[in-house]
Amino acid sequence: MRLRGWHVLLETGAGHAVESHPPTDRRGDTAMSIDIPNYRVVDTLGTGQGSTLYRAIAVATGQEYTIKYVKVQTPEDNRLVEQMKDEHACGSVLDHPTLRKTFELRLVKQRFRLKSAMLFMEFVDGVTLSDCGERLG
C-alpha cells in the first residue's frame, strides 16, 4: 500500500510481512513524541544512543508496550537498526522472567530508503538505571 510516499513493512519472527501506516512526528524533527496508528503514546521513557523509548497503549486491547524508535538520518543510524533486528531476533524467542520480550519490528521506508524503525517490546514498570544512580548518590 502506498501512503504519501511511505511504505511500512512489519517484520515478524515468522517471516510474515504486513504493510501499515507510518508513524508521524508531532512537532517535526525535534518531536518529543510520535503518533503511531492504533497506539496511543502516553509517555517518553527516555533516550539513548540514537533512539527514543516511548510508553504506548494499543487502542484495541489496552495492552501497554515500550516502543524503541530510531529515525534513520546517518549511516550510524543504520547500524542501530541492525542492532534492533538482532535484539528482536533474540527477544522474540527467549522466554525468561529477567528478559524483556519483543513482539514486532517495523521498518518504515520512503522511496525504497529506510527512514525509521520501531521495536515493540514488553512494558516493564520500574525504576530506571539513572534513577537508581541518583538514589545511591
Short mmCIF file of N, CA, C and O in Angstrom, two decimals:
data_model
loop_
_atom_site.label_atom_id
_atom_site.label_comp_id
_atom_site.label_asym_id
_atom_site.label_seq_id
_atom_site.Cartn_x
_atom_site.Cartn_y
_atom_site.Cartn_z
N MET A 1 0.85 -1.17 0.00
CA MET A 1 0.00 0.00 0.00
C MET A 1 0.90 1.24 0.00
O MET A 1 1.80 1.34 0.79
N ARG A 2 0.64 2.18 -0.85
CA ARG A 2 1.43 3.41 -0.95
C ARG A 2 0.67 4.52 -0.22
O ARG A 2 -0.49 4.77 -0.51
N LEU A 3 1.31 5.18 0.73
CA LEU A 3 0.68 6.23 1.52
C LEU A 3 1.57 7.45 1.54
O LEU A 3 2.58 7.47 2.24
N ARG A 4 1.25 8.47 0.78
CA ARG A 4 2.01 9.71 0.76
C ARG A 4 3.52 9.47 0.71
O ARG A 4 4.27 10.05 1.48
N GLY A 5 3.95 8.57 -0.13
CA GLY A 5 5.38 8.33 -0.29
C GLY A 5 5.98 7.39 0.73
O GLY A 5 7.16 7.16 0.70
N TRP A 6 5.20 6.85 1.63
CA TRP A 6 5.73 5.99 2.69
C TRP A 6 5.37 4.53 2.40
O TRP A 6 4.33 4.22 1.88
N HIS A 7 6.26 3.66 2.81
CA HIS A 7 5.98 2.23 2.86
C HIS A 7 6.35 1.78 4.26
O HIS A 7 7.40 2.14 4.78
N VAL A 8 5.50 0.99 4.86
CA VAL A 8 5.81 0.45 6.18
C VAL A 8 5.77 -1.06 6.07
O VAL A 8 4.80 -1.62 5.59
N LEU A 9 6.82 -1.69 6.50
CA LEU A 9 6.92 -3.14 6.45
C LEU A 9 7.05 -3.66 7.86
O LEU A 9 7.94 -3.25 8.61
N LEU A 10 6.16 -4.53 8.25
CA LEU A 10 6.21 -5.15 9.56
C LEU A 10 6.89 -6.49 9.41
O LEU A 10 6.43 -7.35 8.67
N GLU A 11 8.02 -6.66 10.08
CA GLU A 11 8.73 -7.94 10.05
C GLU A 11 8.43 -8.69 11.33
O GLU A 11 8.53 -8.14 12.42
N THR A 12 8.03 -9.92 11.21
CA THR A 12 7.77 -10.73 12.38
C THR A 12 8.77 -11.89 12.41
O THR A 12 9.42 -12.17 11.43
N GLY A 13 8.86 -12.54 13.55
CA GLY A 13 9.78 -13.66 13.68
C GLY A 13 9.46 -14.79 12.71
O GLY A 13 10.31 -15.56 12.34
N ALA A 14 8.20 -14.88 12.28
CA ALA A 14 7.80 -15.94 11.37
C ALA A 14 8.07 -15.59 9.91
O ALA A 14 7.77 -16.37 9.03
N GLY A 15 8.61 -14.39 9.66
CA GLY A 15 8.92 -14.01 8.30
C GLY A 15 7.74 -13.41 7.54
O GLY A 15 7.83 -13.20 6.35
N HIS A 16 6.63 -13.14 8.23
CA HIS A 16 5.48 -12.54 7.58
C HIS A 16 5.72 -11.05 7.40
O HIS A 16 6.41 -10.42 8.17
N ALA A 17 5.11 -10.48 6.38
CA ALA A 17 5.23 -9.04 6.15
C ALA A 17 3.84 -8.45 5.96
O ALA A 17 3.01 -9.01 5.26
N VAL A 18 3.58 -7.34 6.62
CA VAL A 18 2.30 -6.65 6.53
C VAL A 18 2.58 -5.17 6.38
O VAL A 18 3.44 -4.63 7.07
N GLU A 19 1.85 -4.49 5.50
CA GLU A 19 2.03 -3.06 5.35
C GLU A 19 1.08 -2.33 6.29
O GLU A 19 0.01 -2.80 6.60
N SER A 20 1.51 -1.15 6.74
CA SER A 20 0.74 -0.38 7.70
C SER A 20 0.99 1.10 7.47
O SER A 20 1.82 1.47 6.66
N HIS A 21 0.28 1.95 8.21
CA HIS A 21 0.51 3.39 8.14
C HIS A 21 1.80 3.73 8.89
O HIS A 21 2.12 3.09 9.88
N PRO A 22 2.52 4.76 8.46
CA PRO A 22 3.76 5.15 9.13
C PRO A 22 3.49 5.96 10.38
O PRO A 22 2.42 6.53 10.53
N PRO A 23 4.47 6.04 11.27
CA PRO A 23 4.35 6.97 12.40
C PRO A 23 4.60 8.38 11.90
O PRO A 23 5.25 8.58 10.87
N THR A 24 4.10 9.34 12.61
CA THR A 24 4.37 10.73 12.25
C THR A 24 4.85 11.48 13.47
O THR A 24 4.38 11.25 14.57
N ASP A 25 5.83 12.37 13.26
CA ASP A 25 6.29 13.22 14.34
C ASP A 25 5.22 14.26 14.63
O ASP A 25 4.61 14.78 13.73
N ARG A 26 5.03 14.57 15.90
CA ARG A 26 4.04 15.58 16.26
C ARG A 26 4.56 16.99 16.05
O ARG A 26 3.79 17.89 15.81
N ARG A 27 5.88 17.19 16.16
CA ARG A 27 6.44 18.54 16.02
C ARG A 27 7.68 18.53 15.14
O ARG A 27 8.70 19.10 15.49
N GLY A 28 7.63 17.86 14.01
CA GLY A 28 8.77 17.85 13.09
C GLY A 28 9.91 17.00 13.61
O GLY A 28 9.73 16.08 14.39
N ASP A 29 11.13 17.30 13.20
CA ASP A 29 12.30 16.51 13.53
C ASP A 29 12.65 16.55 15.01
O ASP A 29 13.31 15.66 15.52
N THR A 30 12.22 17.59 15.73
CA THR A 30 12.56 17.71 17.14
C THR A 30 11.43 17.22 18.04
O THR A 30 11.32 17.63 19.19
N ALA A 31 10.59 16.33 17.52
CA ALA A 31 9.42 15.88 18.26
C ALA A 31 9.81 15.14 19.54
O ALA A 31 10.78 14.40 19.57
N MET A 32 9.07 15.39 20.58
CA MET A 32 9.25 14.66 21.83
C MET A 32 8.44 13.39 21.82
O MET A 32 8.61 12.53 22.65
N SER A 33 7.50 13.27 20.89
CA SER A 33 6.65 12.10 20.82
C SER A 33 6.28 11.85 19.36
O SER A 33 6.50 12.70 18.51
N ILE A 34 5.72 10.70 19.10
CA ILE A 34 5.30 10.35 17.75
C ILE A 34 3.88 9.83 17.79
O ILE A 34 3.39 9.41 18.84
N ASP A 35 3.22 9.86 16.65
CA ASP A 35 1.89 9.27 16.51
C ASP A 35 2.07 7.95 15.75
O ASP A 35 2.67 7.92 14.69
N ILE A 36 1.54 6.87 16.32
CA ILE A 36 1.59 5.56 15.69
C ILE A 36 0.16 5.08 15.55
O ILE A 36 -0.55 4.97 16.55
N PRO A 37 -0.31 4.84 14.33
CA PRO A 37 -1.69 4.39 14.15
C PRO A 37 -1.99 3.17 15.02
O PRO A 37 -1.18 2.26 15.16
N ASN A 38 -3.16 3.20 15.65
CA ASN A 38 -3.68 2.13 16.51
C ASN A 38 -3.00 2.06 17.87
O ASN A 38 -3.22 1.12 18.62
N TYR A 39 -2.15 3.04 18.19
CA TYR A 39 -1.49 3.12 19.50
C TYR A 39 -1.63 4.54 20.03
O TYR A 39 -1.62 5.50 19.26
N ARG A 40 -1.74 4.65 21.34
CA ARG A 40 -1.75 5.97 21.98
C ARG A 40 -0.46 6.08 22.77
O ARG A 40 -0.23 5.36 23.73
N VAL A 41 0.42 6.99 22.34
CA VAL A 41 1.69 7.21 23.03
C VAL A 41 1.39 8.07 24.25
O VAL A 41 0.85 9.17 24.13
N VAL A 42 1.73 7.54 25.45
CA VAL A 42 1.36 8.24 26.68
C VAL A 42 2.55 8.84 27.41
O VAL A 42 2.35 9.67 28.29
N ASP A 43 3.76 8.44 27.06
CA ASP A 43 4.91 8.95 27.81
C ASP A 43 6.19 8.71 27.02
O ASP A 43 6.30 7.74 26.26
N THR A 44 7.15 9.60 27.20
CA THR A 44 8.50 9.37 26.70
C THR A 44 9.31 8.82 27.87
O THR A 44 9.44 9.47 28.90
N LEU A 45 9.80 7.60 27.72
CA LEU A 45 10.52 6.94 28.82
C LEU A 45 11.97 7.35 28.89
O LEU A 45 12.56 7.37 29.96
N GLY A 46 12.57 7.67 27.76
CA GLY A 46 13.97 8.07 27.77
C GLY A 46 14.57 8.04 26.39
O GLY A 46 13.91 7.68 25.42
N THR A 47 15.82 8.46 26.33
CA THR A 47 16.54 8.44 25.07
C THR A 47 17.88 7.76 25.29
O THR A 47 18.40 7.73 26.40
N GLY A 48 18.38 7.20 24.22
CA GLY A 48 19.67 6.52 24.29
C GLY A 48 20.47 6.87 23.06
O GLY A 48 20.21 7.87 22.39
N GLN A 49 21.39 6.03 22.73
CA GLN A 49 22.26 6.24 21.58
C GLN A 49 21.44 6.17 20.28
O GLN A 49 21.26 5.11 19.71
N GLY A 50 20.91 7.30 19.86
CA GLY A 50 20.18 7.36 18.60
C GLY A 50 18.75 6.87 18.65
O GLY A 50 18.09 6.80 17.63
N SER A 51 18.24 6.51 19.82
CA SER A 51 16.87 6.00 19.90
C SER A 51 16.11 6.71 21.02
O SER A 51 16.70 7.29 21.93
N THR A 52 14.81 6.64 20.92
CA THR A 52 13.92 7.16 21.95
C THR A 52 12.96 6.04 22.34
O THR A 52 12.47 5.31 21.48
N LEU A 53 12.71 5.90 23.63
CA LEU A 53 11.77 4.90 24.13
C LEU A 53 10.48 5.58 24.54
O LEU A 53 10.50 6.59 25.26
N TYR A 54 9.36 5.03 24.07
CA TYR A 54 8.04 5.56 24.39
C TYR A 54 7.21 4.48 25.07
O TYR A 54 7.36 3.29 24.78
N ARG A 55 6.32 4.90 25.95
CA ARG A 55 5.30 4.01 26.50
C ARG A 55 4.03 4.25 25.70
O ARG A 55 3.61 5.40 25.54
N ALA A 56 3.45 3.19 25.17
CA ALA A 56 2.26 3.31 24.33
C ALA A 56 1.24 2.25 24.72
O ALA A 56 1.59 1.20 25.27
N ILE A 57 -0.01 2.55 24.42
CA ILE A 57 -1.11 1.63 24.71
C ILE A 57 -1.80 1.30 23.39
O ILE A 57 -2.14 2.20 22.62
N ALA A 58 -1.99 0.00 23.14
CA ALA A 58 -2.72 -0.44 21.96
C ALA A 58 -4.19 -0.07 22.15
O ALA A 58 -4.80 -0.42 23.15
N VAL A 59 -4.74 0.68 21.19
CA VAL A 59 -6.11 1.17 21.32
C VAL A 59 -7.10 0.00 21.39
O VAL A 59 -8.02 0.02 22.20
N ALA A 60 -6.90 -1.02 20.61
CA ALA A 60 -7.86 -2.13 20.53
C ALA A 60 -7.87 -3.00 21.79
O ALA A 60 -8.93 -3.49 22.19
N THR A 61 -6.71 -3.20 22.42
CA THR A 61 -6.63 -4.15 23.53
C THR A 61 -6.33 -3.51 24.88
O THR A 61 -6.53 -4.15 25.92
N GLY A 62 -5.80 -2.30 24.89
CA GLY A 62 -5.40 -1.67 26.15
C GLY A 62 -4.06 -2.16 26.66
O GLY A 62 -3.61 -1.75 27.72
N GLN A 63 -3.39 -3.02 25.91
CA GLN A 63 -2.09 -3.57 26.30
C GLN A 63 -1.03 -2.48 26.24
O GLN A 63 -0.97 -1.71 25.29
N GLU A 64 -0.16 -2.40 27.26
CA GLU A 64 0.93 -1.42 27.28
C GLU A 64 2.17 -2.00 26.62
O GLU A 64 2.48 -3.17 26.80
N TYR A 65 2.88 -1.15 25.88
CA TYR A 65 4.11 -1.53 25.20
C TYR A 65 5.16 -0.46 25.41
O TYR A 65 4.85 0.70 25.60
N THR A 66 6.41 -0.86 25.32
CA THR A 66 7.52 0.08 25.17
C THR A 66 7.91 0.02 23.71
O THR A 66 8.10 -1.07 23.15
N ILE A 67 8.03 1.18 23.08
CA ILE A 67 8.39 1.24 21.67
C ILE A 67 9.72 1.97 21.56
O ILE A 67 9.85 3.12 21.96
N LYS A 68 10.71 1.25 21.02
CA LYS A 68 12.01 1.87 20.74
C LYS A 68 11.95 2.39 19.31
O LYS A 68 11.67 1.65 18.38
N TYR A 69 12.21 3.69 19.16
CA TYR A 69 12.09 4.36 17.87
C TYR A 69 13.44 4.91 17.45
O TYR A 69 14.10 5.62 18.22
N VAL A 70 13.86 4.58 16.24
CA VAL A 70 15.10 5.11 15.66
C VAL A 70 14.74 5.80 14.35
O VAL A 70 14.13 5.18 13.47
N LYS A 71 15.08 7.06 14.25
CA LYS A 71 14.92 7.80 13.00
C LYS A 71 16.25 7.72 12.26
O LYS A 71 17.28 8.11 12.78
N VAL A 72 16.23 7.16 11.05
CA VAL A 72 17.45 6.93 10.28
C VAL A 72 17.80 8.19 9.49
O VAL A 72 17.09 8.58 8.58
N GLN A 73 18.92 8.82 9.90
CA GLN A 73 19.37 10.03 9.22
C GLN A 73 20.84 9.94 8.80
O GLN A 73 21.27 10.66 7.92
N THR A 74 21.60 9.06 9.45
CA THR A 74 23.03 8.93 9.15
C THR A 74 23.36 7.45 8.97
O THR A 74 22.59 6.57 9.38
N PRO A 75 24.53 7.13 8.40
CA PRO A 75 24.95 5.73 8.30
C PRO A 75 25.02 5.04 9.66
O PRO A 75 24.74 3.85 9.78
N GLU A 76 25.39 5.78 10.70
CA GLU A 76 25.43 5.21 12.06
C GLU A 76 24.05 4.71 12.50
O GLU A 76 23.93 3.70 13.19
N ASP A 77 23.00 5.40 12.07
CA ASP A 77 21.64 5.00 12.43
C ASP A 77 21.29 3.64 11.82
O ASP A 77 20.54 2.87 12.41
N ASN A 78 21.83 3.34 10.65
CA ASN A 78 21.59 2.02 10.05
C ASN A 78 22.17 0.91 10.93
O ASN A 78 21.60 -0.17 11.02
N ARG A 79 23.29 1.18 11.57
CA ARG A 79 23.88 0.21 12.49
C ARG A 79 22.95 -0.03 13.68
O ARG A 79 22.78 -1.16 14.14
N LEU A 80 22.31 1.04 14.17
CA LEU A 80 21.36 0.90 15.27
C LEU A 80 20.17 0.03 14.87
O LEU A 80 19.68 -0.77 15.67
N VAL A 81 19.72 0.18 13.63
CA VAL A 81 18.61 -0.64 13.14
C VAL A 81 19.03 -2.10 13.07
O VAL A 81 18.26 -3.00 13.43
N GLU A 82 20.25 -2.36 12.63
CA GLU A 82 20.75 -3.74 12.59
C GLU A 82 20.78 -4.33 14.01
O GLU A 82 20.44 -5.50 14.21
N GLN A 83 21.18 -3.52 14.99
CA GLN A 83 21.17 -3.98 16.38
C GLN A 83 19.74 -4.26 16.85
O GLN A 83 19.50 -5.22 17.58
N MET A 84 18.79 -3.42 16.41
CA MET A 84 17.38 -3.66 16.76
C MET A 84 16.89 -4.98 16.17
O MET A 84 16.13 -5.71 16.82
N LYS A 85 17.32 -5.30 14.96
CA LYS A 85 16.94 -6.57 14.33
C LYS A 85 17.46 -7.74 15.17
O LYS A 85 16.74 -8.72 15.40
N ASP A 86 18.72 -7.64 15.62
CA ASP A 86 19.29 -8.70 16.47
C ASP A 86 18.55 -8.78 17.81
O ASP A 86 18.26 -9.88 18.30
N GLU A 87 18.24 -7.63 18.39
CA GLU A 87 17.51 -7.59 19.66
C GLU A 87 16.14 -8.26 19.51
O GLU A 87 15.72 -9.02 20.37
N HIS A 88 15.47 -7.99 18.40
CA HIS A 88 14.16 -8.61 18.16
C HIS A 88 14.29 -10.11 17.92
O HIS A 88 13.48 -10.90 18.40
N ALA A 89 15.32 -10.51 17.18
CA ALA A 89 15.52 -11.94 16.91
C ALA A 89 15.68 -12.71 18.22
O ALA A 89 15.13 -13.81 18.37
N CYS A 90 16.40 -12.15 19.18
CA CYS A 90 16.59 -12.80 20.48
C CYS A 90 15.35 -12.65 21.37
O CYS A 90 14.87 -13.62 21.95
N GLY A 91 14.86 -11.42 21.46
CA GLY A 91 13.75 -11.13 22.38
C GLY A 91 12.44 -11.76 22.01
O GLY A 91 11.55 -11.90 22.85
N SER A 92 12.29 -12.17 20.76
CA SER A 92 11.03 -12.78 20.34
C SER A 92 11.01 -14.29 20.56
O SER A 92 9.94 -14.91 20.52
N VAL A 93 12.16 -14.90 20.81
CA VAL A 93 12.20 -16.35 21.01
C VAL A 93 12.59 -16.76 22.43
O VAL A 93 12.25 -17.85 22.86
N LEU A 94 13.33 -15.91 23.14
CA LEU A 94 13.74 -16.25 24.50
C LEU A 94 12.62 -15.93 25.48
O LEU A 94 11.93 -14.93 25.34
N ASP A 95 12.44 -16.79 26.46
CA ASP A 95 11.39 -16.59 27.46
C ASP A 95 11.99 -16.79 28.84
O ASP A 95 12.26 -17.93 29.25
N HIS A 96 12.25 -15.70 29.54
CA HIS A 96 12.83 -15.76 30.87
C HIS A 96 12.32 -14.55 31.65
O HIS A 96 12.17 -13.47 31.09
N PRO A 97 12.05 -14.71 32.96
CA PRO A 97 11.49 -13.59 33.73
C PRO A 97 12.36 -12.35 33.79
O PRO A 97 11.86 -11.25 34.00
N THR A 98 13.67 -12.48 33.59
CA THR A 98 14.54 -11.30 33.66
C THR A 98 14.80 -10.67 32.29
O THR A 98 15.52 -9.68 32.21
N LEU A 99 14.22 -11.24 31.23
CA LEU A 99 14.41 -10.70 29.88
C LEU A 99 13.10 -10.09 29.39
O LEU A 99 12.03 -10.66 29.55
N ARG A 100 13.23 -8.93 28.79
CA ARG A 100 12.08 -8.24 28.23
C ARG A 100 11.75 -8.88 26.87
O ARG A 100 12.62 -9.09 26.04
N LYS A 101 10.48 -9.16 26.65
CA LYS A 101 10.05 -9.77 25.39
C LYS A 101 9.90 -8.69 24.32
O LYS A 101 9.56 -7.56 24.60
N THR A 102 10.16 -9.07 23.07
CA THR A 102 9.87 -8.19 21.93
C THR A 102 8.79 -8.85 21.10
O THR A 102 8.74 -10.08 20.99
N PHE A 103 7.92 -8.03 20.51
CA PHE A 103 6.77 -8.56 19.79
C PHE A 103 6.83 -8.34 18.29
O PHE A 103 6.41 -9.19 17.53
N GLU A 104 7.31 -7.20 17.87
CA GLU A 104 7.40 -6.95 16.43
C GLU A 104 8.41 -5.84 16.15
O GLU A 104 8.71 -5.01 17.01
N LEU A 105 8.89 -5.86 14.92
CA LEU A 105 9.82 -4.85 14.43
C LEU A 105 9.21 -4.25 13.17
O LEU A 105 8.87 -4.99 12.25
N ARG A 106 9.05 -2.94 13.17
CA ARG A 106 8.50 -2.26 12.00
C ARG A 106 9.60 -1.40 11.37
O ARG A 106 10.23 -0.60 12.05
N LEU A 107 9.78 -1.58 10.08
CA LEU A 107 10.73 -0.78 9.32
C LEU A 107 9.94 0.14 8.40
O LEU A 107 9.08 -0.33 7.65
N VAL A 108 10.20 1.43 8.46
CA VAL A 108 9.47 2.41 7.67
C VAL A 108 10.38 2.84 6.52
O VAL A 108 11.50 3.30 6.75
N LYS A 109 9.87 2.68 5.31
CA LYS A 109 10.65 3.04 4.12
C LYS A 109 9.93 4.12 3.33
O LYS A 109 8.71 4.16 3.29
N GLN A 110 10.72 4.98 2.70
CA GLN A 110 10.19 6.00 1.80
C GLN A 110 11.04 5.96 0.55
O GLN A 110 12.28 6.12 0.63
N ARG A 111 10.41 5.72 -0.56
CA ARG A 111 11.13 5.62 -1.84
C ARG A 111 12.30 4.65 -1.74
O ARG A 111 13.43 4.96 -2.10
N PHE A 112 12.03 3.49 -1.18
CA PHE A 112 12.99 2.38 -1.06
C PHE A 112 14.13 2.64 -0.10
O PHE A 112 15.09 1.88 -0.04
N ARG A 113 14.09 3.73 0.66
CA ARG A 113 15.13 4.02 1.66
C ARG A 113 14.53 3.88 3.05
O ARG A 113 13.42 4.32 3.31
N LEU A 114 15.32 3.30 3.93
CA LEU A 114 14.89 3.14 5.31
C LEU A 114 14.86 4.50 6.00
O LEU A 114 15.86 5.22 6.00
N LYS A 115 13.71 4.86 6.58
CA LYS A 115 13.56 6.15 7.24
C LYS A 115 13.52 6.03 8.76
O LYS A 115 13.97 6.92 9.47
N SER A 116 12.93 4.94 9.27
CA SER A 116 12.87 4.75 10.72
C SER A 116 12.56 3.30 11.02
O SER A 116 12.19 2.53 10.15
N ALA A 117 12.74 2.96 12.30
CA ALA A 117 12.43 1.61 12.76
C ALA A 117 11.80 1.71 14.14
O ALA A 117 12.15 2.60 14.92
N MET A 118 10.88 0.80 14.43
CA MET A 118 10.22 0.75 15.73
C MET A 118 10.23 -0.69 16.22
O MET A 118 9.84 -1.60 15.50
N LEU A 119 10.68 -0.88 17.44
CA LEU A 119 10.69 -2.19 18.06
C LEU A 119 9.66 -2.17 19.19
O LEU A 119 9.77 -1.38 20.12
N PHE A 120 8.64 -3.01 19.08
CA PHE A 120 7.57 -3.09 20.07
C PHE A 120 7.97 -4.13 21.11
O PHE A 120 8.18 -5.30 20.78
N MET A 121 8.08 -3.68 22.37
CA MET A 121 8.58 -4.53 23.44
C MET A 121 7.60 -4.55 24.61
O MET A 121 6.74 -3.68 24.73
N GLU A 122 7.80 -5.51 25.46
CA GLU A 122 7.04 -5.61 26.70
C GLU A 122 7.33 -4.37 27.55
O GLU A 122 8.48 -3.97 27.72
N PHE A 123 6.27 -3.74 28.09
CA PHE A 123 6.46 -2.62 29.00
C PHE A 123 6.67 -3.16 30.40
O PHE A 123 5.88 -3.96 30.89
N VAL A 124 7.75 -2.76 31.03
CA VAL A 124 8.06 -3.17 32.40
C VAL A 124 8.10 -1.91 33.25
O VAL A 124 8.95 -1.04 33.03
N ASP A 125 7.17 -1.78 34.17
CA ASP A 125 7.11 -0.60 35.04
C ASP A 125 8.15 -0.76 36.14
O ASP A 125 8.18 -1.77 36.84
N GLY A 126 9.01 0.21 36.27
CA GLY A 126 10.04 0.11 37.29
C GLY A 126 10.89 1.36 37.34
O GLY A 126 10.56 2.39 36.76
N VAL A 127 12.00 1.27 38.01
CA VAL A 127 12.93 2.39 38.20
C VAL A 127 14.01 2.30 37.12
O VAL A 127 14.54 1.23 36.85
N THR A 128 14.35 3.44 36.54
CA THR A 128 15.40 3.46 35.52
C THR A 128 16.77 3.39 36.19
O THR A 128 16.92 3.67 37.38
N LEU A 129 17.78 3.02 35.41
CA LEU A 129 19.14 2.97 35.94
C LEU A 129 19.61 4.34 36.40
O LEU A 129 20.30 4.47 37.40
N SER A 130 19.23 5.39 35.65
CA SER A 130 19.64 6.73 36.04
C SER A 130 18.99 7.13 37.37
O SER A 130 19.63 7.80 38.20
N ASP A 131 17.75 6.71 37.60
CA ASP A 131 17.08 6.99 38.89
C ASP A 131 17.79 6.24 40.02
O ASP A 131 17.94 6.78 41.10
N CYS A 132 18.21 5.01 39.75
CA CYS A 132 18.95 4.24 40.76
C CYS A 132 20.25 4.94 41.15
O CYS A 132 20.61 5.02 42.32
N GLY A 133 20.97 5.46 40.13
CA GLY A 133 22.23 6.15 40.38
C GLY A 133 22.03 7.39 41.21
O GLY A 133 22.82 7.70 42.11
N GLU A 134 20.95 8.14 40.96
CA GLU A 134 20.65 9.34 41.72
C GLU A 134 20.35 8.99 43.18
O GLU A 134 20.72 9.72 44.09
N ARG A 135 19.64 7.90 43.39
CA ARG A 135 19.27 7.49 44.75
C ARG A 135 20.48 7.03 45.54
O ARG A 135 20.58 7.23 46.74
N LEU A 136 21.43 6.38 44.86
CA LEU A 136 22.61 5.87 45.53
C LEU A 136 23.67 6.95 45.74
O LEU A 136 24.59 6.78 46.53
N GLY A 137 23.50 8.05 44.99
CA GLY A 137 24.40 9.19 45.18
C GLY A 137 25.59 9.07 44.35
O GLY A 137 26.64 9.31 44.27
#
